Amino acid sequence: MATTTPLTSSDQRRKLPPIPSGTLWWVVCSAAALGLAACSSLGPHRVWGTAAALGYLAAALLAVRGRSPRAAGAVAVTGAVLLPLLWLLAVDRAQLEVRVVARSAGLLLAEGTPYLQRPLVPEDFNPYLPGMAVFGLPEAVAGTGPVTDPRLWMGAAFLGAFALALPAGSRSAPLRWIAACPLVALPLAVGGVDLPVAGLMCLGLALAGGGRAGAAGLALGVAAALKWTAWPAIPVALALLAVASRSADRGEGRRPAERAARRCGLVALLTAAALVLPAALRDPAAFRAHVVDFPLGLTDAVSSAASPLPGHLLATHVPGGRTLALLLLGVSALLLALSLLLRPPETPADAAARLALGLLLAIAFMPASRFGYLVHPLVLAVWAAVGETPGRPWLLRVRKQVSR
């Protein structure tokens, strides 16, 4: 006989794991921001680095004077996100991907596809899946302006999804910390297409951990329609659902593991297909050139994603290195798949950690990659740390008892 016991108040209000918030953390953040401001050739990055360095320094001074981590975090968010964002909106400056998203939305409305038919230079390419164009629709419909800027909508989508994935009643501190973290604060201010993808992956895993297969599939399907990096989250969620369903009480009407996983996968694939296929089928050649060939470095135009990570170094400096990098990328994916089959994750935190490791390996071995992609494993790791036991009503602790 199996019974279920609701989580107790002590479970729901458990103390969150400590996150860096002292003087040393803010000093390190200030040094990193100042280094970017001094070394970057991109104007928006220099603006962010200068403002963020001052904001982090102010947060460090508050921490030295014994002020609360909440006050220091608020000052850091103000200096690293709000001030540079408002300035860049006022002068209409942004990272290149913001303009790419805005242009793709205009093309989608005018031609039914977000991709230029004959891209020539790297700036012509749109390496994102068609769903990403949604964030540019406000600007495409209402015109250029501070309120319609795509980075605002991408940032709002990330913060909203990440907040919903966090334990109820303990959201403010993790949200404040993740927004102030340099790797997240920078794209929040200058524009970052990876943020909504990372937030939706966390939300999908949280819903899967709660047994909400259909809702998890919907969140993951939307993420999968934005960028290829979201696709590994689907098999991880399916493995999590299978384990959670097997441990549930079948006698109380809970669907079997196979049905839960199948429903999640079906909803995810149908959602992604509905958002991707119309634009992809409109011009298959352009779709392949933009979202397959260009990210893999198979076009004449070279991607600007060229951070000195192992995959890029192999592709650039080793004969046959591109093939070797792609082989290592495939081996990493195979190892992740085997780990899901042999030892599937038992909790949402385990699933997030597994996914973070897989994405970290993928980022390392991609021929065209950049340090900014590390926001995916960072967000997943932070969510895993603070969301291991979410205080949500649908999560139950299962206690199996054997009746005589």
mmCIF file of C-alpha atoms in Angstrom:
data_model
loop_
_atom_site.group_PDB
_atom_site.id
_atom_site.type_symbol
_atom_site.label_atom_id
_atom_site.label_comp_id
_atom_site.label_asym_id
_atom_site.label_seq_id
_atom_site.Cartn_x
_atom_site.Cartn_y
_atom_site.Cartn_z
ATOM 1 C CA MET A 1 0.000 0.000 0.000
ATOM 2 C CA ALA A 2 1.314 3.420 -0.902
ATOM 3 C CA THR A 3 0.250 6.688 0.666
ATOM 4 C CA THR A 4 1.142 10.271 -0.046
ATOM 5 C CA THR A 5 1.912 12.878 2.570
ATOM 6 C CA PRO A 6 1.768 16.620 1.732
ATOM 7 C CA LEU A 7 4.932 18.558 2.317
ATOM 8 C CA THR A 8 5.065 20.043 5.775
ATOM 9 C CA SER A 9 5.597 23.708 6.576
ATOM 10 C CA SER A 10 9.224 23.005 7.424
ATOM 11 C CA ASP A 11 9.645 21.379 4.008
ATOM 12 C CA GLN A 12 8.083 24.292 2.172
ATOM 13 C CA ARG A 13 9.979 26.925 4.119
ATOM 14 C CA ARG A 14 13.334 25.192 4.176
ATOM 15 C CA LYS A 15 16.324 27.465 4.306
ATOM 16 C CA LEU A 16 17.688 28.217 0.864
ATOM 17 C CA PRO A 17 21.306 27.314 0.167
ATOM 18 C CA PRO A 18 23.680 30.259 0.555
ATOM 19 C CA ILE A 19 24.457 32.219 -2.589
ATOM 20 C CA PRO A 20 27.428 34.599 -2.937
ATOM 21 C CA SER A 21 26.404 38.028 -1.697
ATOM 22 C CA GLY A 22 29.268 39.352 0.387
ATOM 23 C CA THR A 23 31.859 42.011 -0.221
ATOM 24 C CA LEU A 24 34.246 39.723 -2.081
ATOM 25 C CA TRP A 25 31.530 38.631 -4.533
ATOM 26 C CA TRP A 26 30.599 42.189 -5.449
ATOM 27 C CA VAL A 27 34.269 43.186 -5.790
ATOM 28 C CA VAL A 28 34.843 40.289 -8.200
ATOM 29 C CA CYS A 29 31.754 41.326 -10.186
ATOM 30 C CA SER A 30 32.988 44.924 -10.319
ATOM 31 C CA ALA A 31 36.403 43.819 -11.566
ATOM 32 C CA ALA A 32 34.802 41.633 -14.253
ATOM 33 C CA ALA A 33 32.579 44.479 -15.446
ATOM 34 C CA LEU A 34 35.467 46.923 -15.482
ATOM 35 C CA GLY A 35 37.562 44.443 -17.451
ATOM 36 C CA LEU A 36 34.836 44.114 -20.074
ATOM 37 C CA ALA A 37 34.516 47.883 -20.340
ATOM 38 C CA ALA A 38 38.268 48.195 -20.918
ATOM 39 C CA CYS A 39 38.658 45.300 -23.377
ATOM 40 C CA SER A 40 35.447 45.168 -25.393
ATOM 41 C CA SER A 41 35.212 46.800 -28.805
ATOM 42 C CA LEU A 42 31.400 46.913 -28.597
ATOM 43 C CA GLY A 43 29.870 50.195 -27.480
ATOM 44 C CA PRO A 44 26.904 48.691 -25.556
ATOM 45 C CA HIS A 45 29.284 46.394 -23.681
ATOM 46 C CA ARG A 46 31.473 49.323 -22.658
ATOM 47 C CA VAL A 47 28.430 51.232 -21.417
ATOM 48 C CA TRP A 48 27.299 48.231 -19.421
ATOM 49 C CA GLY A 49 30.758 47.565 -18.009
ATOM 50 C CA THR A 50 31.186 51.119 -16.748
ATOM 51 C CA ALA A 51 27.753 51.360 -15.128
ATOM 52 C CA ALA A 52 27.862 47.827 -13.727
ATOM 53 C CA ALA A 53 31.337 48.288 -12.225
ATOM 54 C CA LEU A 54 30.074 51.305 -10.273
ATOM 55 C CA GLY A 55 26.919 49.467 -9.218
ATOM 56 C CA TYR A 56 28.835 46.441 -7.987
ATOM 57 C CA LEU A 57 31.316 48.670 -6.175
ATOM 58 C CA ALA A 58 28.451 50.434 -4.403
ATOM 59 C CA ALA A 59 27.019 47.041 -3.432
ATOM 60 C CA ALA A 60 30.423 46.027 -2.041
ATOM 61 C CA LEU A 61 30.576 49.201 0.073
ATOM 62 C CA LEU A 62 27.111 48.465 1.465
ATOM 63 C CA ALA A 63 28.203 44.936 2.318
ATOM 64 C CA VAL A 64 31.310 46.269 4.102
ATOM 65 C CA ARG A 65 29.125 48.573 6.178
ATOM 66 C CA GLY A 66 26.986 45.642 7.262
ATOM 67 C CA ARG A 67 23.914 46.410 5.199
ATOM 68 C CA SER A 68 21.602 43.538 4.330
ATOM 69 C CA PRO A 69 22.252 41.372 1.265
ATOM 70 C CA ARG A 70 18.866 42.549 -0.002
ATOM 71 C CA ALA A 71 19.970 46.191 -0.051
ATOM 72 C CA ALA A 72 23.303 45.373 -1.659
ATOM 73 C CA GLY A 73 21.605 43.201 -4.269
ATOM 74 C CA ALA A 74 19.099 45.926 -5.103
ATOM 75 C CA VAL A 75 21.904 48.438 -5.641
ATOM 76 C CA ALA A 76 23.767 45.931 -7.818
ATOM 77 C CA VAL A 77 20.675 45.329 -9.978
ATOM 78 C CA THR A 78 20.176 49.073 -10.333
ATOM 79 C CA GLY A 79 23.742 49.649 -11.484
ATOM 80 C CA ALA A 80 24.173 46.506 -13.578
ATOM 81 C CA VAL A 81 20.746 46.315 -15.232
ATOM 82 C CA LEU A 82 18.422 49.305 -14.838
ATOM 83 C CA LEU A 83 20.807 52.217 -15.430
ATOM 84 C CA PRO A 84 22.644 50.831 -18.483
ATOM 85 C CA LEU A 85 19.376 49.505 -19.907
ATOM 86 C CA LEU A 86 17.657 52.896 -19.633
ATOM 87 C CA TRP A 87 20.663 54.669 -21.159
ATOM 88 C CA LEU A 88 20.963 52.235 -24.065
ATOM 89 C CA LEU A 89 17.218 52.454 -24.730
ATOM 90 C CA ALA A 90 17.425 56.242 -24.737
ATOM 91 C CA VAL A 91 20.232 56.320 -27.307
ATOM 92 C CA ASP A 92 18.849 53.323 -29.261
ATOM 93 C CA ARG A 93 21.928 51.133 -28.846
ATOM 94 C CA ALA A 94 21.844 47.365 -28.438
ATOM 95 C CA GLN A 95 23.706 44.165 -29.125
ATOM 96 C CA LEU A 96 23.457 42.935 -32.721
ATOM 97 C CA GLU A 97 21.054 40.088 -31.877
ATOM 98 C CA VAL A 98 18.393 42.592 -30.802
ATOM 99 C CA ARG A 99 18.359 44.090 -34.276
ATOM 100 C CA VAL A 100 18.374 40.591 -35.790
ATOM 101 C CA VAL A 101 15.250 39.677 -33.805
ATOM 102 C CA ALA A 102 13.524 42.937 -34.746
ATOM 103 C CA ARG A 103 14.328 42.434 -38.431
ATOM 104 C CA SER A 104 13.165 38.813 -38.341
ATOM 105 C CA ALA A 105 9.773 39.872 -36.982
ATOM 106 C CA GLY A 106 9.333 42.376 -39.810
ATOM 107 C CA LEU A 107 10.260 39.728 -42.373
ATOM 108 C CA LEU A 108 7.873 37.246 -40.775
ATOM 109 C CA LEU A 109 4.952 39.646 -41.088
ATOM 110 C CA ALA A 110 5.857 40.707 -44.619
ATOM 111 C CA GLU A 111 7.012 37.452 -46.197
ATOM 112 C CA GLY A 112 5.951 34.636 -43.880
ATOM 113 C CA THR A 113 9.539 33.728 -42.965
ATOM 114 C CA PRO A 114 11.992 35.449 -40.586
ATOM 115 C CA TYR A 115 14.989 34.627 -42.796
ATOM 116 C CA LEU A 116 16.586 36.604 -45.604
ATOM 117 C CA GLN A 117 16.688 34.579 -48.798
ATOM 118 C CA ARG A 118 20.251 35.459 -49.757
ATOM 119 C CA PRO A 119 22.333 36.357 -46.686
ATOM 120 C CA LEU A 120 25.831 37.575 -47.531
ATOM 121 C CA VAL A 121 27.521 38.904 -44.395
ATOM 122 C CA PRO A 122 27.260 37.638 -40.805
ATOM 123 C CA GLU A 123 24.859 40.460 -39.906
ATOM 124 C CA ASP A 124 22.379 39.104 -42.481
ATOM 125 C CA PHE A 125 22.055 35.736 -40.750
ATOM 126 C CA ASN A 126 19.384 34.872 -38.197
ATOM 127 C CA PRO A 127 20.617 31.717 -36.411
ATOM 128 C CA TYR A 128 17.524 31.463 -34.202
ATOM 129 C CA LEU A 129 14.434 29.346 -34.735
ATOM 130 C CA PRO A 130 11.264 31.106 -35.949
ATOM 131 C CA GLY A 131 9.717 31.438 -32.480
ATOM 132 C CA MET A 132 12.349 33.997 -31.510
ATOM 133 C CA ALA A 133 10.776 36.488 -33.915
ATOM 134 C CA VAL A 134 7.845 36.835 -31.492
ATOM 135 C CA PHE A 135 9.940 39.121 -29.301
ATOM 136 C CA GLY A 136 10.357 41.513 -32.231
ATOM 137 C CA LEU A 137 6.662 41.717 -33.086
ATOM 138 C CA PRO A 138 5.923 44.740 -30.837
ATOM 139 C CA GLU A 139 8.542 46.765 -32.710
ATOM 140 C CA ALA A 140 7.452 45.406 -36.105
ATOM 141 C CA VAL A 141 3.835 46.390 -35.410
ATOM 142 C CA ALA A 142 4.172 49.622 -33.395
ATOM 143 C CA GLY A 143 7.534 50.920 -34.603
ATOM 144 C CA THR A 144 10.865 51.490 -32.916
ATOM 145 C CA GLY A 145 10.715 52.782 -29.358
ATOM 146 C CA PRO A 146 11.861 52.093 -25.803
ATOM 147 C CA VAL A 147 8.730 50.088 -24.954
ATOM 148 C CA THR A 148 8.802 47.928 -28.082
ATOM 149 C CA ASP A 149 12.499 47.051 -27.880
ATOM 150 C CA PRO A 150 12.875 43.236 -28.148
ATOM 151 C CA ARG A 151 15.329 43.042 -25.229
ATOM 152 C CA LEU A 152 12.597 44.225 -22.833
ATOM 153 C CA TRP A 153 10.303 41.391 -23.880
ATOM 154 C CA MET A 154 13.089 38.810 -23.813
ATOM 155 C CA GLY A 155 14.115 39.934 -20.329
ATOM 156 C CA ALA A 156 10.524 39.917 -19.090
ATOM 157 C CA ALA A 157 9.989 36.408 -20.475
ATOM 158 C CA PHE A 158 13.125 35.170 -18.698
ATOM 159 C CA LEU A 159 12.344 36.756 -15.339
ATOM 160 C CA GLY A 160 8.708 35.628 -15.466
ATOM 161 C CA ALA A 161 9.517 32.022 -16.375
ATOM 162 C CA PHE A 162 12.362 31.796 -13.863
ATOM 163 C CA ALA A 163 10.158 33.229 -11.090
ATOM 164 C CA LEU A 164 7.392 30.717 -11.794
ATOM 165 C CA ALA A 165 9.935 27.895 -11.661
ATOM 166 C CA LEU A 166 11.195 28.947 -8.219
ATOM 167 C CA PRO A 167 9.698 27.765 -4.918
ATOM 168 C CA ALA A 168 6.667 29.828 -3.940
ATOM 169 C CA GLY A 169 7.463 32.184 -1.103
ATOM 170 C CA SER A 170 11.215 32.224 -1.698
ATOM 171 C CA ARG A 171 11.578 33.904 -5.056
ATOM 172 C CA SER A 172 12.868 37.395 -4.353
ATOM 173 C CA ALA A 173 16.416 36.520 -3.232
ATOM 174 C CA PRO A 174 17.222 34.123 -6.120
ATOM 175 C CA LEU A 175 15.641 36.505 -8.640
ATOM 176 C CA ARG A 176 17.621 39.446 -7.305
ATOM 177 C CA TRP A 177 20.864 37.456 -7.314
ATOM 178 C CA ILE A 178 20.451 36.009 -10.802
ATOM 179 C CA ALA A 179 19.542 39.427 -12.230
ATOM 180 C CA ALA A 180 22.628 40.980 -10.625
ATOM 181 C CA CYS A 181 25.002 38.207 -11.748
ATOM 182 C CA PRO A 182 27.218 39.660 -14.526
ATOM 183 C CA LEU A 183 26.536 36.816 -16.944
ATOM 184 C CA VAL A 184 22.801 37.582 -16.756
ATOM 185 C CA ALA A 185 22.858 41.335 -16.083
ATOM 186 C CA LEU A 186 24.820 41.968 -19.291
ATOM 187 C CA PRO A 187 22.249 40.403 -21.671
ATOM 188 C CA LEU A 188 19.384 41.922 -19.685
ATOM 189 C CA ALA A 189 20.835 45.358 -20.471
ATOM 190 C CA VAL A 190 22.295 44.952 -23.956
ATOM 191 C CA GLY A 191 20.033 42.159 -25.257
ATOM 192 C CA GLY A 192 20.201 38.393 -24.921
ATOM 193 C CA VAL A 193 18.279 35.730 -26.833
ATOM 194 C CA ASP A 194 19.530 32.977 -24.486
ATOM 195 C CA LEU A 195 17.703 34.299 -21.432
ATOM 196 C CA PRO A 196 14.095 33.341 -22.328
ATOM 197 C CA VAL A 197 15.305 29.907 -23.439
ATOM 198 C CA ALA A 198 17.012 29.294 -20.091
ATOM 199 C CA GLY A 199 13.995 30.518 -18.120
ATOM 200 C CA LEU A 200 11.574 28.303 -20.038
ATOM 201 C CA MET A 201 13.816 25.257 -19.554
ATOM 202 C CA CYS A 202 13.735 25.798 -15.787
ATOM 203 C CA LEU A 203 9.966 26.210 -15.870
ATOM 204 C CA GLY A 204 9.537 23.065 -17.962
ATOM 205 C CA LEU A 205 11.618 20.997 -15.538
ATOM 206 C CA ALA A 206 9.737 22.424 -12.558
ATOM 207 C CA LEU A 207 6.395 21.468 -14.121
ATOM 208 C CA ALA A 208 7.697 18.026 -15.056
ATOM 209 C CA GLY A 209 8.885 17.487 -11.485
ATOM 210 C CA GLY A 210 5.403 18.352 -10.298
ATOM 211 C CA GLY A 211 3.830 15.754 -12.600
ATOM 212 C CA ARG A 212 2.261 18.348 -14.895
ATOM 213 C CA ALA A 213 3.226 16.626 -18.115
ATOM 214 C CA GLY A 214 1.127 18.697 -20.509
ATOM 215 C CA ALA A 215 2.188 22.050 -19.054
ATOM 216 C CA ALA A 216 5.833 20.942 -19.027
ATOM 217 C CA GLY A 217 5.578 19.929 -22.673
ATOM 218 C CA LEU A 218 4.074 23.308 -23.565
ATOM 219 C CA ALA A 219 6.856 25.269 -21.833
ATOM 220 C CA LEU A 220 9.583 23.115 -23.359
ATOM 221 C CA GLY A 221 7.949 23.226 -26.784
ATOM 222 C CA VAL A 222 7.952 27.027 -26.726
ATOM 223 C CA ALA A 223 11.614 27.006 -25.664
ATOM 224 C CA ALA A 224 12.436 24.542 -28.448
ATOM 225 C CA ALA A 225 10.853 26.904 -30.981
ATOM 226 C CA LEU A 226 13.255 29.666 -29.921
ATOM 227 C CA LYS A 227 16.680 28.055 -30.146
ATOM 228 C CA TRP A 228 18.305 24.670 -30.718
ATOM 229 C CA THR A 229 19.895 24.768 -27.259
ATOM 230 C CA ALA A 230 16.487 24.048 -25.685
ATOM 231 C CA TRP A 231 16.025 20.674 -27.400
ATOM 232 C CA PRO A 232 18.177 18.644 -24.954
ATOM 233 C CA ALA A 233 15.769 19.702 -22.178
ATOM 234 C CA ILE A 234 12.970 17.583 -23.682
ATOM 235 C CA PRO A 235 14.545 14.118 -23.185
ATOM 236 C CA VAL A 236 15.742 15.187 -19.721
ATOM 237 C CA ALA A 237 12.178 16.143 -18.778
ATOM 238 C CA LEU A 238 10.836 12.873 -20.189
ATOM 239 C CA ALA A 239 13.287 10.880 -18.059
ATOM 240 C CA LEU A 240 12.304 12.903 -14.986
ATOM 241 C CA LEU A 241 8.603 12.342 -15.646
ATOM 242 C CA ALA A 242 9.115 8.615 -16.087
ATOM 243 C CA VAL A 243 10.851 8.282 -12.718
ATOM 244 C CA ALA A 244 8.347 10.525 -10.918
ATOM 245 C CA SER A 245 5.386 8.621 -12.342
ATOM 246 C CA ARG A 246 6.813 5.227 -11.443
ATOM 247 C CA SER A 247 7.142 6.321 -7.809
ATOM 248 C CA ALA A 248 3.575 7.654 -7.713
ATOM 249 C CA ASP A 249 0.669 5.685 -6.389
ATOM 250 C CA ARG A 250 -0.966 3.918 -9.332
ATOM 251 C CA GLY A 251 -3.956 3.029 -7.166
ATOM 252 C CA GLU A 252 -5.048 6.656 -6.846
ATOM 253 C CA GLY A 253 -5.436 7.178 -10.570
ATOM 254 C CA ARG A 254 -2.018 8.601 -11.409
ATOM 255 C CA ARG A 255 -1.191 7.864 -15.022
ATOM 256 C CA PRO A 256 1.604 5.389 -15.674
ATOM 257 C CA ALA A 257 5.103 6.563 -16.431
ATOM 258 C CA GLU A 258 4.813 5.854 -20.130
ATOM 259 C CA ARG A 259 1.658 7.928 -20.539
ATOM 260 C CA ALA A 260 3.063 10.931 -18.645
ATOM 261 C CA ALA A 261 6.290 10.970 -20.625
ATOM 262 C CA ARG A 262 4.449 10.395 -23.895
ATOM 263 C CA ARG A 263 2.074 13.275 -23.230
ATOM 264 C CA CYS A 264 4.896 15.668 -22.375
ATOM 265 C CA GLY A 265 6.885 14.702 -25.444
ATOM 266 C CA LEU A 266 3.884 14.914 -27.751
ATOM 267 C CA VAL A 267 2.842 18.343 -26.497
ATOM 268 C CA ALA A 268 6.434 19.627 -26.745
ATOM 269 C CA LEU A 269 6.891 18.370 -30.308
ATOM 270 C CA LEU A 270 3.493 19.624 -31.485
ATOM 271 C CA THR A 271 4.083 23.052 -29.926
ATOM 272 C CA ALA A 272 7.541 23.378 -31.472
ATOM 273 C CA ALA A 273 6.287 22.137 -34.832
ATOM 274 C CA ALA A 274 3.391 24.591 -34.863
ATOM 275 C CA LEU A 275 5.778 27.494 -34.254
ATOM 276 C CA VAL A 276 8.670 26.357 -36.472
ATOM 277 C CA LEU A 277 7.319 24.435 -39.467
ATOM 278 C CA PRO A 278 5.255 27.179 -41.183
ATOM 279 C CA ALA A 279 8.301 29.447 -41.550
ATOM 280 C CA ALA A 280 10.682 26.552 -42.250
ATOM 281 C CA LEU A 281 8.504 25.152 -45.033
ATOM 282 C CA ARG A 282 8.041 28.602 -46.541
ATOM 283 C CA ASP A 283 11.714 28.611 -47.607
ATOM 284 C CA PRO A 284 13.556 25.400 -46.572
ATOM 285 C CA ALA A 285 16.844 26.485 -48.178
ATOM 286 C CA ALA A 286 16.955 29.755 -46.249
ATOM 287 C CA PHE A 287 15.946 27.970 -43.039
ATOM 288 C CA ARG A 288 18.822 25.523 -43.379
ATOM 289 C CA ALA A 289 21.351 28.224 -44.258
ATOM 290 C CA HIS A 290 20.420 30.380 -41.269
ATOM 291 C CA VAL A 291 19.774 27.924 -38.435
ATOM 292 C CA VAL A 292 21.892 24.898 -39.423
ATOM 293 C CA ASP A 293 24.789 25.809 -41.707
ATOM 294 C CA PHE A 294 25.674 29.196 -40.208
ATOM 295 C CA PRO A 295 25.890 28.077 -36.533
ATOM 296 C CA LEU A 296 27.979 25.051 -37.548
ATOM 297 C CA GLY A 297 30.367 27.232 -39.547
ATOM 298 C CA LEU A 298 29.411 25.703 -42.911
ATOM 299 C CA THR A 299 28.780 29.005 -44.701
ATOM 300 C CA ASP A 300 31.202 31.451 -46.324
ATOM 301 C CA ALA A 301 30.213 34.074 -43.766
ATOM 302 C CA VAL A 302 31.913 33.424 -40.428
ATOM 303 C CA SER A 303 29.874 33.693 -37.255
ATOM 304 C CA SER A 304 30.947 36.308 -34.739
ATOM 305 C CA ALA A 305 30.538 33.652 -32.023
ATOM 306 C CA ALA A 306 34.251 32.967 -31.733
ATOM 307 C CA SER A 307 35.180 32.775 -28.058
ATOM 308 C CA PRO A 308 38.349 30.714 -27.469
ATOM 309 C CA LEU A 309 36.545 27.598 -26.276
ATOM 310 C CA PRO A 310 37.819 24.097 -27.183
ATOM 311 C CA GLY A 311 35.513 23.576 -30.174
ATOM 312 C CA HIS A 312 36.432 26.894 -31.766
ATOM 313 C CA LEU A 313 40.131 26.402 -31.106
ATOM 314 C CA LEU A 314 40.008 22.949 -32.713
ATOM 315 C CA ALA A 315 38.097 24.233 -35.742
ATOM 316 C CA THR A 316 40.477 27.170 -36.180
ATOM 317 C CA HIS A 317 43.925 25.788 -35.454
ATOM 318 C CA VAL A 318 43.824 21.999 -36.045
ATOM 319 C CA PRO A 319 43.632 20.369 -39.492
ATOM 320 C CA GLY A 320 40.284 18.625 -39.647
ATOM 321 C CA GLY A 321 39.480 20.247 -36.330
ATOM 322 C CA ARG A 322 35.924 21.181 -37.284
ATOM 323 C CA THR A 323 35.090 17.526 -37.878
ATOM 324 C CA LEU A 324 36.772 16.578 -34.604
ATOM 325 C CA ALA A 325 34.827 19.259 -32.722
ATOM 326 C CA LEU A 326 31.539 18.027 -34.197
ATOM 327 C CA LEU A 327 32.504 14.453 -33.287
ATOM 328 C CA LEU A 328 33.146 15.486 -29.679
ATOM 329 C CA LEU A 329 29.828 17.301 -29.695
ATOM 330 C CA GLY A 330 28.087 14.117 -30.840
ATOM 331 C CA VAL A 331 29.875 12.001 -28.237
ATOM 332 C CA SER A 332 28.757 14.425 -25.514
ATOM 333 C CA ALA A 333 25.149 14.121 -26.663
ATOM 334 C CA LEU A 334 25.431 10.321 -26.708
ATOM 335 C CA LEU A 335 26.846 10.231 -23.184
ATOM 336 C CA LEU A 336 24.009 12.434 -21.931
ATOM 337 C CA ALA A 337 21.458 10.135 -23.560
ATOM 338 C CA LEU A 338 23.080 7.065 -22.004
ATOM 339 C CA SER A 339 23.081 8.685 -18.575
ATOM 340 C CA LEU A 340 19.342 9.341 -18.882
ATOM 341 C CA LEU A 341 18.707 5.702 -19.776
ATOM 342 C CA LEU A 342 20.993 4.127 -17.191
ATOM 343 C CA ARG A 343 20.447 6.535 -14.303
ATOM 344 C CA PRO A 344 17.523 8.908 -14.950
ATOM 345 C CA PRO A 345 17.196 11.983 -12.715
ATOM 346 C CA GLU A 346 14.964 11.496 -9.683
ATOM 347 C CA THR A 347 14.269 15.155 -8.844
ATOM 348 C CA PRO A 348 13.938 18.401 -10.828
ATOM 349 C CA ALA A 349 17.236 19.552 -9.309
ATOM 350 C CA ASP A 350 18.961 16.391 -10.554
ATOM 351 C CA ALA A 351 17.458 16.938 -14.003
ATOM 352 C CA ALA A 352 18.601 20.573 -14.095
ATOM 353 C CA ALA A 353 22.126 19.605 -13.057
ATOM 354 C CA ARG A 354 22.249 16.889 -15.729
ATOM 355 C CA LEU A 355 21.014 19.297 -18.379
ATOM 356 C CA ALA A 356 23.462 21.994 -17.260
ATOM 357 C CA LEU A 357 26.366 19.562 -17.629
ATOM 358 C CA GLY A 358 25.207 18.477 -21.081
ATOM 359 C CA LEU A 359 24.850 22.063 -22.285
ATOM 360 C CA LEU A 360 28.236 22.960 -20.821
ATOM 361 C CA LEU A 361 29.856 20.210 -22.884
ATOM 362 C CA ALA A 362 27.928 21.286 -25.983
ATOM 363 C CA ILE A 363 29.011 24.908 -25.562
ATOM 364 C CA ALA A 364 32.607 23.800 -25.100
ATOM 365 C CA PHE A 365 32.721 21.708 -28.292
ATOM 366 C CA MET A 366 30.609 23.807 -30.675
ATOM 367 C CA PRO A 367 32.815 25.161 -33.523
ATOM 368 C CA ALA A 368 31.133 28.568 -33.234
ATOM 369 C CA SER A 369 30.518 29.448 -29.614
ATOM 370 C CA ARG A 370 30.799 32.335 -27.184
ATOM 371 C CA PHE A 371 31.147 32.778 -23.445
ATOM 372 C CA GLY A 372 27.670 34.313 -23.281
ATOM 373 C CA TYR A 373 26.127 30.898 -23.967
ATOM 374 C CA LEU A 374 27.270 29.880 -20.482
ATOM 375 C CA VAL A 375 24.175 31.635 -19.180
ATOM 376 C CA HIS A 376 22.272 28.377 -19.861
ATOM 377 C CA PRO A 377 24.191 26.133 -17.447
ATOM 378 C CA LEU A 378 24.495 29.000 -14.953
ATOM 379 C CA VAL A 379 20.741 29.618 -14.753
ATOM 380 C CA LEU A 380 20.011 25.885 -14.568
ATOM 381 C CA ALA A 381 22.597 25.385 -11.812
ATOM 382 C CA VAL A 382 21.249 28.284 -9.733
ATOM 383 C CA TRP A 383 17.693 27.034 -10.160
ATOM 384 C CA ALA A 384 18.736 23.511 -9.165
ATOM 385 C CA ALA A 385 20.352 24.880 -6.002
ATOM 386 C CA VAL A 386 17.352 26.900 -4.824
ATOM 387 C CA GLY A 387 14.511 24.829 -6.269
ATOM 388 C CA GLU A 388 15.356 21.320 -5.113
ATOM 389 C CA THR A 389 12.274 21.100 -2.914
ATOM 390 C CA PRO A 390 9.756 23.565 -4.335
ATOM 391 C CA GLY A 391 7.025 24.638 -1.948
ATOM 392 C CA ARG A 392 4.265 24.026 -4.455
ATOM 393 C CA PRO A 393 0.955 22.368 -3.606
ATOM 394 C CA TRP A 394 1.225 19.753 -6.371
ATOM 395 C CA LEU A 395 4.504 18.309 -5.060
ATOM 396 C CA LEU A 396 3.977 15.454 -2.658
ATOM 397 C CA ARG A 397 6.338 13.217 -0.770
ATOM 398 C CA VAL A 398 5.576 9.613 -1.535
ATOM 399 C CA ARG A 399 5.872 7.116 1.281
ATOM 400 C CA LYS A 400 5.470 3.474 0.387
ATOM 401 C CA GLN A 401 4.178 1.126 3.022
ATOM 402 C CA VAL A 402 3.708 -2.585 2.730
ATOM 403 C CA SER A 403 0.453 -3.868 4.181
ATOM 404 C CA ARG A 404 0.291 -7.269 5.662
#
